[in-house]
Amino acid sequence: LDDIREGIERGYVQADATLDHYKETYWFPRHFDRTSWHTFQAGTGRTTEDSTRDEVLSRLARYDFAPPPAIEEVRRIFAEAWRELGGDPVAPYLELLTNA
């Protein structure tokens, strides 16, 4: 009853109850489709997995981090030690070791 009175006095949009519950009532997350199953099938038809994969691939495509010179120096030292110790230059795990 108090919420109804507040809505009448201050207006629905200004009521504390409206503002307190706005996110769970009106917020639509990017990846979890809240539409009905029939609407989903008739509309975009995109699953959470599809939309998440697209976002990750998009972010990776925009990734442009360049490591600081100190990291490059550590990688150079590692590569030199790897060669000196007879490490396999085409080892499948080498990329993981160098974090390249």
XYZ file of C-alpha atoms in Angstrom:
100
model
C 0.000 0.000 0.000
C 2.881 2.333 0.821
C 4.399 1.751 -2.602
C 1.092 2.587 -4.292
C 0.722 5.784 -2.245
C 4.279 6.805 -3.087
C 3.605 6.136 -6.783
C 0.535 8.336 -6.674
C 2.318 11.144 -4.839
C 5.681 11.126 -6.649
C 4.773 9.362 -9.883
C 5.547 5.777 -10.856
C 8.988 6.524 -12.287
C 10.116 8.439 -9.194
C 8.865 5.858 -6.690
C 11.626 4.184 -4.673
C 10.196 0.726 -5.390
C 10.428 1.369 -9.143
C 14.017 2.529 -8.900
C 14.990 -0.255 -6.497
C 13.731 -2.968 -8.846
C 14.425 -1.364 -12.213
C 17.310 -3.625 -13.168
C 15.587 -6.963 -12.623
C 12.359 -5.716 -14.209
C 13.536 -3.778 -17.260
C 17.186 -4.628 -17.756
C 17.904 -6.933 -20.664
C 21.316 -8.574 -20.471
C 23.388 -8.722 -23.645
C 23.767 -12.481 -23.765
C 20.790 -14.016 -21.987
C 17.647 -13.705 -24.060
C 14.623 -12.892 -21.912
C 12.058 -13.068 -24.709
C 9.522 -15.867 -24.964
C 10.497 -19.051 -26.775
C 8.136 -18.289 -29.674
C 9.523 -14.786 -30.059
C 13.059 -16.164 -29.902
C 12.361 -18.717 -32.639
C 10.652 -16.155 -34.855
C 13.199 -13.407 -34.212
C 16.955 -13.405 -34.017
C 17.321 -17.046 -33.080
C 20.698 -16.377 -31.462
C 21.757 -18.454 -28.512
C 23.774 -17.193 -25.567
C 26.709 -19.185 -26.881
C 26.481 -17.491 -30.310
C 26.258 -13.954 -28.973
C 29.049 -14.549 -26.444
C 31.321 -16.090 -29.088
C 30.731 -13.108 -31.397
C 31.579 -10.658 -28.614
C 34.766 -12.518 -27.650
C 35.925 -12.699 -31.282
C 35.172 -9.003 -31.724
C 37.166 -8.098 -28.614
C 40.080 -10.275 -29.691
C 40.090 -8.619 -33.125
C 40.411 -5.197 -31.443
C 43.123 -6.338 -29.023
C 46.297 -4.362 -29.587
C 48.406 -4.838 -26.467
C 52.127 -4.374 -26.962
C 54.220 -5.757 -24.115
C 56.579 -3.364 -22.371
C 60.271 -3.530 -23.308
C 61.101 -5.459 -20.115
C 58.812 -8.324 -21.184
C 60.381 -8.385 -24.646
C 63.812 -8.591 -23.001
C 62.706 -11.536 -20.839
C 61.350 -13.267 -23.951
C 64.639 -12.652 -25.765
C 66.628 -14.114 -22.850
C 64.306 -17.124 -22.704
C 64.616 -17.736 -26.467
C 68.410 -17.558 -26.250
C 68.500 -19.964 -23.289
C 66.059 -22.274 -25.081
C 68.353 -22.457 -28.105
C 71.512 -22.864 -26.008
C 69.980 -25.722 -24.024
C 68.841 -27.494 -27.192
C 65.126 -26.791 -26.889
C 62.956 -27.798 -29.832
C 62.276 -24.552 -31.809
C 58.946 -25.915 -33.089
C 57.729 -27.462 -29.826
C 53.933 -27.200 -29.647
C 54.120 -25.939 -26.048
C 56.743 -23.249 -26.776
C 54.096 -20.566 -27.264
C 52.729 -21.311 -23.787
C 56.215 -21.057 -22.269
C 56.959 -17.733 -23.905
C 53.454 -16.348 -23.398
C 53.589 -14.885 -26.886
